[in-house]
Short mmCIF file of C-alpha atoms in Angstrom, two decimals:
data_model
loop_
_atom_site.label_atom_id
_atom_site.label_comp_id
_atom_site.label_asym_id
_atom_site.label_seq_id
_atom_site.Cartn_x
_atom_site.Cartn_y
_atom_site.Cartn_z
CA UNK O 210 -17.98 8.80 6.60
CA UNK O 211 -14.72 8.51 4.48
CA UNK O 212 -12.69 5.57 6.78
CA UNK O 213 -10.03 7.86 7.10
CA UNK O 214 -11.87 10.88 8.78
CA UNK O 215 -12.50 8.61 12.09
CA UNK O 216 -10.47 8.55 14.97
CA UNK O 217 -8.28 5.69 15.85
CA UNK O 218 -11.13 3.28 17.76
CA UNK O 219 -13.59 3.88 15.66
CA UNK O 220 -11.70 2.76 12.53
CA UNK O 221 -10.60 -0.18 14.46
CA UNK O 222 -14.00 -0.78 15.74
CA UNK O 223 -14.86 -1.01 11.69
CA UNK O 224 -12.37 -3.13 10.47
CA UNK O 225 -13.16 -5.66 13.35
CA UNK O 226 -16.73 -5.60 12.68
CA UNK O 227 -18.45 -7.90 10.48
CA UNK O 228 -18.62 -6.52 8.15
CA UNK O 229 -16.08 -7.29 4.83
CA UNK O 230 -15.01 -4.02 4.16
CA UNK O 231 -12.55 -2.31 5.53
CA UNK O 232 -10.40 -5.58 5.18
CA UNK O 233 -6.83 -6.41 3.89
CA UNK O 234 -6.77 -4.48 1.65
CA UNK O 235 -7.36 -1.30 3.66
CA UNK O 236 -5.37 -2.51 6.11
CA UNK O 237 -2.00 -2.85 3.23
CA UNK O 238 -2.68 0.59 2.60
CA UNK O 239 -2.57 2.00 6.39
CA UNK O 240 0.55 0.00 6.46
CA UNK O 241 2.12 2.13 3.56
CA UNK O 242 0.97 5.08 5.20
CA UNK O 243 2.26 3.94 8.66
CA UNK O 244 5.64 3.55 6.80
CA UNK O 245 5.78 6.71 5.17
CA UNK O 246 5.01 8.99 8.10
CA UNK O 247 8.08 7.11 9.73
CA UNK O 248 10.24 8.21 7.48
CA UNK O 249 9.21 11.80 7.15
CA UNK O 250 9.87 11.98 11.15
CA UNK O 251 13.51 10.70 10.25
CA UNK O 252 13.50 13.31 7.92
CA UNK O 253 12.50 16.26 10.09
CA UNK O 254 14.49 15.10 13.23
CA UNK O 255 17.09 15.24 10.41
CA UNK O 256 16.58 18.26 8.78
CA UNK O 257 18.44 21.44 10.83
CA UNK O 258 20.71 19.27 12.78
CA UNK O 259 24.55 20.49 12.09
CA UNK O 260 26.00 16.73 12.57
CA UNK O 261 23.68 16.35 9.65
CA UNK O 262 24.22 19.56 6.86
CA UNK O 263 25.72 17.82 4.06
CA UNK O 264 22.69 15.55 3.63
CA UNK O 265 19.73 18.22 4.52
CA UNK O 266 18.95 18.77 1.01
CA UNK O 267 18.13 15.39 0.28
CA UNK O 268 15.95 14.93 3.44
CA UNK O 269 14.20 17.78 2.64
CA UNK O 270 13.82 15.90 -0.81
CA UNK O 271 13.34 12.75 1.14
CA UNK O 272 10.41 14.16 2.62
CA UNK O 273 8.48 15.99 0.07
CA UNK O 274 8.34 12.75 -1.84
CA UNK O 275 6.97 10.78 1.49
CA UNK O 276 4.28 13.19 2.42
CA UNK O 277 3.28 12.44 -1.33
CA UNK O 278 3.41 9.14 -0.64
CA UNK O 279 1.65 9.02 2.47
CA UNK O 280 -1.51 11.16 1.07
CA UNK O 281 -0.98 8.67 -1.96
CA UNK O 282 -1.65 5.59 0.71
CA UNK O 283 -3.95 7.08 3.01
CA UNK O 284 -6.50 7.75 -0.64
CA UNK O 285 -5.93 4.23 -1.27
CA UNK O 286 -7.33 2.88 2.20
CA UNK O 287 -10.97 4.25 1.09
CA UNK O 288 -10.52 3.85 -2.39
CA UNK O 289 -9.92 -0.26 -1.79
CA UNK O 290 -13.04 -0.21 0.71
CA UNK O 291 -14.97 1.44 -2.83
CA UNK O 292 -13.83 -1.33 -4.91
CA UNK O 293 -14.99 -4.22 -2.97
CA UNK O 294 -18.28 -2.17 -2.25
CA UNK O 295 -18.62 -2.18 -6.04
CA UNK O 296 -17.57 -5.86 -6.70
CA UNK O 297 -20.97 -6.28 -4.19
CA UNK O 298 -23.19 -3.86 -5.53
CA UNK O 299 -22.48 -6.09 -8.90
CA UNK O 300 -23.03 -9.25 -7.33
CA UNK O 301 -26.85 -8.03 -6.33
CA UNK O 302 -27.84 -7.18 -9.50
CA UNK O 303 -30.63 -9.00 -11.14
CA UNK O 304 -29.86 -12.02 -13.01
CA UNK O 305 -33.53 -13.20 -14.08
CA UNK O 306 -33.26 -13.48 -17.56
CA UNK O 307 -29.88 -14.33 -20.24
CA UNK O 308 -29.50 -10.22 -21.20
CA UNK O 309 -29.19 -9.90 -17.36
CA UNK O 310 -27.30 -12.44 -16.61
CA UNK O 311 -24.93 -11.15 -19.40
CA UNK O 312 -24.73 -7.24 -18.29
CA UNK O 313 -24.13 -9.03 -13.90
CA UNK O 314 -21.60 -11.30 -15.12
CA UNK O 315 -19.51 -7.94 -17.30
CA UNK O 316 -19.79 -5.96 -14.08
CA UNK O 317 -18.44 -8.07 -11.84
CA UNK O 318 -15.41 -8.85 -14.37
CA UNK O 319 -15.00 -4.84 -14.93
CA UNK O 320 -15.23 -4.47 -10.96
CA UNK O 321 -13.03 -7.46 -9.31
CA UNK O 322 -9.99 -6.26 -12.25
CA UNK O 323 -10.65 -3.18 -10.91
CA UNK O 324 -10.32 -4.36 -7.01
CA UNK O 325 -7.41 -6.35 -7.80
CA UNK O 326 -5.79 -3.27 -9.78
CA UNK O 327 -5.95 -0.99 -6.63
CA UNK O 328 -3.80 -3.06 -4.12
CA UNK O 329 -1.62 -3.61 -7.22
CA UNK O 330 -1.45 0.33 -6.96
CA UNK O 331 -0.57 0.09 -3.23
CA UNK O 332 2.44 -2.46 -3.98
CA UNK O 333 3.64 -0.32 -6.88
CA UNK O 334 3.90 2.67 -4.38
CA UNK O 335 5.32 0.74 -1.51
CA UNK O 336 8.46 0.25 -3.56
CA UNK O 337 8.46 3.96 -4.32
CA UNK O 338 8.18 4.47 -0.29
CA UNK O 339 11.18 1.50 0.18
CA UNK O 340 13.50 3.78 -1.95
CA UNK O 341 13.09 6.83 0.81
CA UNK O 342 12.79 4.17 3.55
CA UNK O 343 16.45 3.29 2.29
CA UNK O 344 18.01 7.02 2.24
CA UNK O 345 16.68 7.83 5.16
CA UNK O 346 18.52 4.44 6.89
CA UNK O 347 21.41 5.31 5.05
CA UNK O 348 21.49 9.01 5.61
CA UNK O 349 19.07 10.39 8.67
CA UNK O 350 18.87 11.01 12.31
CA UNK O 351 21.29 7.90 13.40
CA UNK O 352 19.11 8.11 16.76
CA UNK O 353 16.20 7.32 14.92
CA UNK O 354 17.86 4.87 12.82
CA UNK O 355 15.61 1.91 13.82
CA UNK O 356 12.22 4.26 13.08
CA UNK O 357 14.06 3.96 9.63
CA UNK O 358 13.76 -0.22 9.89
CA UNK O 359 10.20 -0.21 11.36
CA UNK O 360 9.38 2.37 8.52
CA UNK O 361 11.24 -0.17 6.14
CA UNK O 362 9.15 -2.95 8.12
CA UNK O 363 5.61 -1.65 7.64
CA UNK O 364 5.99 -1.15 3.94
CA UNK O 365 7.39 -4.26 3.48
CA UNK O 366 3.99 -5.40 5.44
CA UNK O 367 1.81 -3.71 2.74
CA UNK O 368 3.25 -5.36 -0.21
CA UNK O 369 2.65 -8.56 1.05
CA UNK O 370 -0.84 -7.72 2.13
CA UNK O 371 -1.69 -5.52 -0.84
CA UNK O 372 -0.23 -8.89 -2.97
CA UNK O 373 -2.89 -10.91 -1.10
CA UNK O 374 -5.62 -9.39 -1.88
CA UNK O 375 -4.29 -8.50 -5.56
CA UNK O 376 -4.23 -12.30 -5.75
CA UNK O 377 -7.60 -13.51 -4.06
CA UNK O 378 -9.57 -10.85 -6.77
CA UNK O 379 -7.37 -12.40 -9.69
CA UNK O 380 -9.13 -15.82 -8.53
CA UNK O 381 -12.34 -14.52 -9.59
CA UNK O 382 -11.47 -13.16 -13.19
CA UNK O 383 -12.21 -14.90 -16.52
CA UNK O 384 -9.02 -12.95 -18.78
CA UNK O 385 -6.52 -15.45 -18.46
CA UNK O 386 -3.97 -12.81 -19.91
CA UNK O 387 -4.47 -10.04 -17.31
CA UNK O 388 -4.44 -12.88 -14.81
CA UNK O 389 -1.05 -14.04 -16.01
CA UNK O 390 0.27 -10.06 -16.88
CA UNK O 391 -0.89 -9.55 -13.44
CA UNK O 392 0.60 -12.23 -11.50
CA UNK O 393 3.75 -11.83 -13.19
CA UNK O 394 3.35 -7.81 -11.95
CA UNK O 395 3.11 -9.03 -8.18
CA UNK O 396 5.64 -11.87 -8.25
CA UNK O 397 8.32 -9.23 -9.59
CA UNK O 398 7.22 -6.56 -6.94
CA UNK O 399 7.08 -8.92 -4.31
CA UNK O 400 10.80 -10.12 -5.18
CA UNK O 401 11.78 -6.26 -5.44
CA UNK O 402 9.85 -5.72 -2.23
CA UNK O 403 11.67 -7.89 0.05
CA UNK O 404 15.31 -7.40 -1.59
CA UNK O 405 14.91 -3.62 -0.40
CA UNK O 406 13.24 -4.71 3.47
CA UNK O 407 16.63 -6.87 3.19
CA UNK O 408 18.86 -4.14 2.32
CA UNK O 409 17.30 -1.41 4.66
CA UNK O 410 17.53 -3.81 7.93
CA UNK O 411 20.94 -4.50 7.07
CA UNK O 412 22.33 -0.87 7.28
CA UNK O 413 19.98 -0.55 10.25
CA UNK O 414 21.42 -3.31 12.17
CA UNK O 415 25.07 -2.48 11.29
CA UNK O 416 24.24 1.53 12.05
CA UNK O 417 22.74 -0.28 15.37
CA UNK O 418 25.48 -2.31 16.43
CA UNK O 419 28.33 0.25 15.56
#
């Protein structure tokens, strides 16, 4: 059963399990998600309120773009569980003789680029969902002002796990240059990442304490 079709516990029950998968990476993904429903609520407890006309348009924008984003992250939780699930399924295949060994060794390459590209994915989207975290600070329901910051909060949370796991799968790959193009991806949204978590809890706290 997809991860996402269980209820609450029994997802919970999974990732504590021992088993790998769900992990991390998972885990960066429901933070995303977690994010980007908070800042569709700012947007509908924003939407239809007088004190707030002149800036309904854009939180109806606002939202559209976050409910995109949230399916976006909530895809991503399974689709990172698939990619480790493949780098295993590679693993166990037979190695007995040099033409095996050979066609193993390709599929784990082709499968751990492709588990480090999907938190990569995750990252790239959490900035997307930063930029709505930030209008929605700036702009929505000031009595749900600090659902803006924990929105802000939780992506911030997924970059930095999503950039974990990006990094542990880069370990494992033999193509120095999309180890190096890669790296140099996560550094820069990492850097990006944190800037706008900066920004965001700034006009929260001032919006806060005003």
């Amino acid at each position: 059963m997809s991860l996402v079709n269980r209820n609450l516990n029994a997802f919970l029950e999974e990732l504590a399990s021992n088993s790998p998968a769900p992990g991390g990476g998972s885990v960066a993904a429901l933070a995303g998600a977690l994010g980007s429903a908070l800042t569709s609520m700012v947007c509908r407890l924003t939407v239809g309120k007088k004190k707030y006309a002149e800036a309904e348009e854009e939180m109806k924008s606002v939202l559209a773009m976050s409910e995109k984003l949230r399916t976006t992250f909530t895809r991503l939780i399974d689709t990172d569980t698939d990619a480790f699930n493949k780098v295993m399924e590679a693993y166990s295949l037979p190695k007995e003789s040099d033409d095996r060994k050979a066609l193993r060794n390709a599929a784990i390459q082709e499968a751990t680029k492709e588990a480090a590209l999907v938190p990569l994915e995750c990252m790239k989207h959490c900035i997307d969902a930063l930029a709505l975290a930030r209008a929605v600070a700036q702009k929505g329901n000031l009595n749900s002002v600090s659902d803006a910051g924990v929105s802000a909060l939780m992506i911030g949370a997924g970059i930095e796990a999503a950039a974990l796991n990006v990094k542990i799968n880069l370990t494992g790959i033999t193509d120095m240059e999309f180890v190096e193009w890669k790296t140099s991806e996560v550094s820069s949204i990492q850097k990006t990442g944190r800037d706008a978590v900066e920004e965001i809890l700034l006009i929260v706290g001032d919006k806060i304490s005003s």
